[in-house]
PDB file of C-alpha atoms in Angstrom:
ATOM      1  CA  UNK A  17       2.314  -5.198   9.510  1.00 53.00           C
ATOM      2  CA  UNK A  18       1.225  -7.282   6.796  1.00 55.00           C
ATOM      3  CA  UNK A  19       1.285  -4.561   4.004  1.00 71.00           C
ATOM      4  CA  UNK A  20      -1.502  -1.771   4.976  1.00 79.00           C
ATOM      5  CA  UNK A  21       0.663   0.482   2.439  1.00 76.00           C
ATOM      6  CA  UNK A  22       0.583  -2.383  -0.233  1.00 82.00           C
ATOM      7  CA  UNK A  23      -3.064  -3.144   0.317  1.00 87.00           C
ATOM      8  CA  UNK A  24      -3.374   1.018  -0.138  1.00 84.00           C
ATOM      9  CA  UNK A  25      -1.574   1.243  -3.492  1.00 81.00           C
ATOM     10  CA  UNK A  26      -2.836  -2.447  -5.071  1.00 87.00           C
ATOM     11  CA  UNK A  27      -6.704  -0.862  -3.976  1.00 89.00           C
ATOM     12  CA  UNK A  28      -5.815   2.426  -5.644  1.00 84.00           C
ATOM     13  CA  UNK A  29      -5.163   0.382  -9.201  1.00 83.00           C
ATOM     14  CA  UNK A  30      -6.783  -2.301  -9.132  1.00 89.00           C
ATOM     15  CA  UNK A  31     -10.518  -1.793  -6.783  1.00 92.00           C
ATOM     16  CA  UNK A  32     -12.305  -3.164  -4.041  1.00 95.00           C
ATOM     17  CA  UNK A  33     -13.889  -6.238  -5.599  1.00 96.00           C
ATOM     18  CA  UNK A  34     -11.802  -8.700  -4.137  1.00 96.00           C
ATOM     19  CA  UNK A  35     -13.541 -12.156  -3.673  1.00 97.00           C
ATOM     20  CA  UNK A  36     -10.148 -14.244  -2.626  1.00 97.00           C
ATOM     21  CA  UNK A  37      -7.419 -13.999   0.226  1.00 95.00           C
ATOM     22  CA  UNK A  38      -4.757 -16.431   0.444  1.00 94.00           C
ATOM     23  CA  UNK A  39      -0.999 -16.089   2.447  1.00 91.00           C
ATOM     24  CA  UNK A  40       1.892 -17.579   4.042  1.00 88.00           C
ATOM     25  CA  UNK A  41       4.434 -15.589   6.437  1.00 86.00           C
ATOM     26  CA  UNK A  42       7.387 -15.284   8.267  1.00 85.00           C
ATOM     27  CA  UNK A  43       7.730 -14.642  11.893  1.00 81.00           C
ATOM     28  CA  UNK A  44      10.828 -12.988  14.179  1.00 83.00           C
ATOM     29  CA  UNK A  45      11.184 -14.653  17.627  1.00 85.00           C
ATOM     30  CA  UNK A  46       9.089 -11.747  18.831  1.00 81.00           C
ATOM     31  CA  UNK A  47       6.435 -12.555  16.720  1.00 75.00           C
ATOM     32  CA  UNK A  48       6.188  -9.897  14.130  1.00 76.00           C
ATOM     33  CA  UNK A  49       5.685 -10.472  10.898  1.00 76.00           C
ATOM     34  CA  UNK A  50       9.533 -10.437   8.634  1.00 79.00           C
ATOM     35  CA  UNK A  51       8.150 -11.965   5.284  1.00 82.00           C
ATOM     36  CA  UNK A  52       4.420 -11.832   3.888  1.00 84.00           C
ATOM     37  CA  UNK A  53       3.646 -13.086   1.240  1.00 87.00           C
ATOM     38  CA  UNK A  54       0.129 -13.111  -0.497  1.00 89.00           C
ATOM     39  CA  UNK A  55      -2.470 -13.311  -3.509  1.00 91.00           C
ATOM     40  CA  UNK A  56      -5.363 -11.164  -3.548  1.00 92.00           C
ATOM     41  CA  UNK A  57      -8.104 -12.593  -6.860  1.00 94.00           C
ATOM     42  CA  UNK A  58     -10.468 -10.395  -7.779  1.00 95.00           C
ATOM     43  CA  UNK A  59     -14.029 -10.823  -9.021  1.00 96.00           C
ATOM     44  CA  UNK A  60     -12.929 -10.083 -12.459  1.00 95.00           C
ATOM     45  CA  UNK A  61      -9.831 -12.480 -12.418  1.00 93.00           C
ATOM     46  CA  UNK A  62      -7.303 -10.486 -11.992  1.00 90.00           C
ATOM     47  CA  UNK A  63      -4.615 -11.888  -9.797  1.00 90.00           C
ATOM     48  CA  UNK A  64      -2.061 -10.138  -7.459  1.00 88.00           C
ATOM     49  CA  UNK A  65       0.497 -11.587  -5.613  1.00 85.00           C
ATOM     50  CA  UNK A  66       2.090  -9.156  -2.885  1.00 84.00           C
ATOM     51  CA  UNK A  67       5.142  -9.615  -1.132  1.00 80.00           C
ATOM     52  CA  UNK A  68       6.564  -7.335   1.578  1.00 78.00           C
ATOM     53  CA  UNK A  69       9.602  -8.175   3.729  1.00 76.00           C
ATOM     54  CA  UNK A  70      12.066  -6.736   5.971  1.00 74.00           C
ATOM     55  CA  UNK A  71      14.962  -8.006   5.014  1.00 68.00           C
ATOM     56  CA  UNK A  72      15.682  -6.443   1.334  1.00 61.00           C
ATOM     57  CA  UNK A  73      18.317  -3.705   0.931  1.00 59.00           C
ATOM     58  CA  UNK A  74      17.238  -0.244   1.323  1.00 56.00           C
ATOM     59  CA  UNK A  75      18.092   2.972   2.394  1.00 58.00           C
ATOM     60  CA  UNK A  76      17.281   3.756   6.025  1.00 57.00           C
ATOM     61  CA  UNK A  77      13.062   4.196   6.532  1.00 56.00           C
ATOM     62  CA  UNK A  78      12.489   3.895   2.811  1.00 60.00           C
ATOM     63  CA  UNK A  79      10.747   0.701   1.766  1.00 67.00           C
ATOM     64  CA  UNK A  80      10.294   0.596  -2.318  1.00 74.00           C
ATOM     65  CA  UNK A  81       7.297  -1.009  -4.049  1.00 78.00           C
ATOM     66  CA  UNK A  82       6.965  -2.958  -7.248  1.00 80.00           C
ATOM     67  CA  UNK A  83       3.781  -3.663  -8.932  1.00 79.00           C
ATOM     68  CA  UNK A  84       4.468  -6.152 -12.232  1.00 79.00           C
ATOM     69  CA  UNK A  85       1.833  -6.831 -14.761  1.00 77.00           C
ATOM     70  CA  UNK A  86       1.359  -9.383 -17.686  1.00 78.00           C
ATOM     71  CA  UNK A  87       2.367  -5.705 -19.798  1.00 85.00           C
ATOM     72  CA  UNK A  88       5.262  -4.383 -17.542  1.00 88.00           C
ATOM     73  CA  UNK A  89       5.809  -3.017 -13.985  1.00 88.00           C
ATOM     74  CA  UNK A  90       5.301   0.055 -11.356  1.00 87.00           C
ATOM     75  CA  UNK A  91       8.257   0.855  -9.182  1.00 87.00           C
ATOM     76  CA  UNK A  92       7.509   3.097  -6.311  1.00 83.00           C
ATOM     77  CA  UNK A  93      10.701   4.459  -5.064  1.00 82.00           C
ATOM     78  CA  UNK A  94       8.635   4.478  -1.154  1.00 76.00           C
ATOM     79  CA  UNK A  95       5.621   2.315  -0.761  1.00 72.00           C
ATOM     80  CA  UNK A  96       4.257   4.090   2.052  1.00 69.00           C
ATOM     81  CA  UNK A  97       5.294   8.017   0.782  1.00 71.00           C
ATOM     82  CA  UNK A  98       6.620   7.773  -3.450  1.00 76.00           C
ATOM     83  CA  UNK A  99       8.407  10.777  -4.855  1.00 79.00           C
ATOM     84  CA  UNK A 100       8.919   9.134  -7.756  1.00 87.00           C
ATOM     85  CA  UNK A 101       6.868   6.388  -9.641  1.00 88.00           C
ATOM     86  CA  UNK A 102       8.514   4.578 -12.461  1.00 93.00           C
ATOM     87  CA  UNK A 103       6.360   3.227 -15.209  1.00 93.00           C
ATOM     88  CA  UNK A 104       8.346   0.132 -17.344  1.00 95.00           C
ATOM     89  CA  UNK A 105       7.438  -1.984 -20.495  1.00 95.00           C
ATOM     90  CA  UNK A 106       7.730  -5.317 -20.106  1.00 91.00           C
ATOM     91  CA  UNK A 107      11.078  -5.675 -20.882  1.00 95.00           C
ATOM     92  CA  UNK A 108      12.275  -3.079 -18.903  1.00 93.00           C
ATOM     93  CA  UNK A 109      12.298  -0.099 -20.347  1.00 97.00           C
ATOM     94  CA  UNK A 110      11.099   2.929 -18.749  1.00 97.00           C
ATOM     95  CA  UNK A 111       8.323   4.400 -20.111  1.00 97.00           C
ATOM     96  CA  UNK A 112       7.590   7.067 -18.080  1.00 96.00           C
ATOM     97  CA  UNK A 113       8.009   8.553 -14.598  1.00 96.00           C
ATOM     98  CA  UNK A 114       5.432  10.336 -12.365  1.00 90.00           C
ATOM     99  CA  UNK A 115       6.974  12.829  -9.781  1.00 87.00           C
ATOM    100  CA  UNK A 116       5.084  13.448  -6.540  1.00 79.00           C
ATOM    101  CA  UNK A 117       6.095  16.318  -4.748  1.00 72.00           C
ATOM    102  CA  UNK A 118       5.922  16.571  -0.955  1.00 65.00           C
ATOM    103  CA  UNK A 119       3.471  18.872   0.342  1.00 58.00           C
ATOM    104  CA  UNK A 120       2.998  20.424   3.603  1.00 51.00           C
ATOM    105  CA  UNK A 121       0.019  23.235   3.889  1.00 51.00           C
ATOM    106  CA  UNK A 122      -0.481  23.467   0.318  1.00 54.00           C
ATOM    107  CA  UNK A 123       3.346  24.000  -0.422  1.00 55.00           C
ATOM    108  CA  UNK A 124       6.123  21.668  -1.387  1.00 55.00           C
ATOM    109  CA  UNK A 125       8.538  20.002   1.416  1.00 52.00           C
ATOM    110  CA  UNK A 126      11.474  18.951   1.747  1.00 52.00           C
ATOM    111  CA  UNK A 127      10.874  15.863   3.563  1.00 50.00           C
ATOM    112  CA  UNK A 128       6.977  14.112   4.748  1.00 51.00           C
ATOM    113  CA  UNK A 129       6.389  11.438   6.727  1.00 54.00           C
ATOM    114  CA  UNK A 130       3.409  10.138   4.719  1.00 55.00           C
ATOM    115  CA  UNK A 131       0.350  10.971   6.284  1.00 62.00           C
ATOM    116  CA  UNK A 132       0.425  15.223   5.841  1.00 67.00           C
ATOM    117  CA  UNK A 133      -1.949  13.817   2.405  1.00 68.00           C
ATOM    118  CA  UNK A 134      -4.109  12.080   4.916  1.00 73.00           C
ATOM    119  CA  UNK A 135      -4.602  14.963   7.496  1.00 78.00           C
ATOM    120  CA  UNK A 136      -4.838  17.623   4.298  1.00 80.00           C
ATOM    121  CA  UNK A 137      -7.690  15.082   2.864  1.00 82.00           C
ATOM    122  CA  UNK A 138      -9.301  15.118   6.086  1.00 85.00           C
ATOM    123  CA  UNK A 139      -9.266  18.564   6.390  1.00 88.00           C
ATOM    124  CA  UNK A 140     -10.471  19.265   2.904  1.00 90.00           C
ATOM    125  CA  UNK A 141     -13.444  17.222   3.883  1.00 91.00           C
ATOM    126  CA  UNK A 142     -14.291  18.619   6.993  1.00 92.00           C
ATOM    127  CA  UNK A 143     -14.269  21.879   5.267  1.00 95.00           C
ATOM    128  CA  UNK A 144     -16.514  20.634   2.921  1.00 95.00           C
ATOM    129  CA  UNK A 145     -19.313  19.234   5.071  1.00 95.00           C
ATOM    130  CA  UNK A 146     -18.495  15.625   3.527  1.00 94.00           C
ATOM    131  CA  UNK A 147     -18.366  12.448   5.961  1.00 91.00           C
ATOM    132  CA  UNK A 148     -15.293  10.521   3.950  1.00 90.00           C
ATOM    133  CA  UNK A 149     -12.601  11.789   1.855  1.00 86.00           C
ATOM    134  CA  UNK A 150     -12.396  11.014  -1.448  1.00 84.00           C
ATOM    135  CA  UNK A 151      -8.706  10.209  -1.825  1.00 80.00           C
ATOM    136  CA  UNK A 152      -9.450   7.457   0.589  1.00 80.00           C
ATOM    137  CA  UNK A 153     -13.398   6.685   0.778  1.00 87.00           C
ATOM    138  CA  UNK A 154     -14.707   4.069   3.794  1.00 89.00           C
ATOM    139  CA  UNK A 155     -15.355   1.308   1.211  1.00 93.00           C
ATOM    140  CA  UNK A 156     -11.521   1.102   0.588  1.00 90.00           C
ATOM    141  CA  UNK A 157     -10.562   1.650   4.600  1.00 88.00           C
ATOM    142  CA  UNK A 158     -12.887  -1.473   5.439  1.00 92.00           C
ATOM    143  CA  UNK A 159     -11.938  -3.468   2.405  1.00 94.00           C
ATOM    144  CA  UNK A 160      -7.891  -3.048   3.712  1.00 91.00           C
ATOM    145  CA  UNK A 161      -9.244  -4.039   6.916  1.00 91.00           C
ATOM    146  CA  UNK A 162     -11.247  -7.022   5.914  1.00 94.00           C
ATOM    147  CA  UNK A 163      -8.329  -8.197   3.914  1.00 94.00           C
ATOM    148  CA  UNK A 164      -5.919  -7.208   6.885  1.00 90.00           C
ATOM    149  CA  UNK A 165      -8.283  -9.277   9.515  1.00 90.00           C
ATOM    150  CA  UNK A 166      -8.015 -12.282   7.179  1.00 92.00           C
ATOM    151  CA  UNK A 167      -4.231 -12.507   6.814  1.00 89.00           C
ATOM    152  CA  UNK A 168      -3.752 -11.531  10.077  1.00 86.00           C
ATOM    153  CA  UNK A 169      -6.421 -15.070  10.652  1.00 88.00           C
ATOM    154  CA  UNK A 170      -4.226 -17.030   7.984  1.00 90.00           C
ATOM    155  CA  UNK A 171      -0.876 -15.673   9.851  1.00 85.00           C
ATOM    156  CA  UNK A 172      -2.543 -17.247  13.247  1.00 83.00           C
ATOM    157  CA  UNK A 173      -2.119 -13.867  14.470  1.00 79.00           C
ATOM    158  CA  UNK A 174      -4.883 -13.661  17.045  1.00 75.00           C
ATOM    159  CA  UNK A 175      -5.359 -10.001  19.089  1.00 77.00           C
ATOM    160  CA  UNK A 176      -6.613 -10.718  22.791  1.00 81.00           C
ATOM    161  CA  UNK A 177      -9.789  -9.422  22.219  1.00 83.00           C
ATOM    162  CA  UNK A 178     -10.710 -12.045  19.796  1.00 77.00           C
TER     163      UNK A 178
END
């Protein structure tokens, strides 16, 4: 999948101004994607280098997320749905964690599969007459997808209406 969920959380922190795309991959026999691995440069010359795979350890449907920085790190316990998000110095001390709690209908959870945030932003937006949500406005949708179509170019993974 190339990392929609990492290109979700690195747009979240770092923008949209992304100016460079470069990657190299892994494929299964079947074709799909088991190791991606990627820089994103941004206008302002700040470098990230994403890396999603299949193969790390990890509990059953939970894939866990690192950000790292010249000043320390963000560990997201879930890429696609965090609970908890650790905040560490550079040398590995935590500094602070952020708890998310699942919610369902305005009320906590005890388990989500990721996208009740999604439908409850839609929702919200509908209600308010608005044409894009603001947790997740169209410039960042078609900036994922411009970055997505251009791996998905570098990966020579071609769709058969291309």
């Amino acid at each position: 999948d190339m990392g929609p969920y990492i290109l979700g959380r690195v747009t979240d922190h770092f923008g949209l101004d992304i100016v460079k795309v470069e990657g190299t991959f892994e494929h299964l026999p079947s074709g799909v994607d088991s190791r991606d691995d990627y820089t994103l440069t941004y206008a302002d010359g700040c470098v990230v280098h994403c890396v999603s795979t299949i193969d790390t350890p990890r509990e059953e449907g939970v894939e866990y997320g690192i950000i790292t920085g010249t000043e320390g790190s963000i560990h997201f316990d879930s890429i696609s749905n965090p609970r908890d998000i650790q905040i560490l110095d550079k040398k590995g001390n935590l500094k602070d964690v952020l708890h998310v709690p699942p919610m369902l209908h305005g009320r906590e959870v005890a388990f989500t599969a990721g996208y009740e945030y999604e439908f409850k932003a839609f929702a919200k937006a509908l209600k308010e007459g608005k044409k894009e949500c603001t947790e997740a406005p169209h410039a960042q949708t078609l900036t994922i997808s411009k970055v997505m179509t251009e791996l998905r170019h570098q990966a020579n993974v071609i769709f058969p209406f291309e």
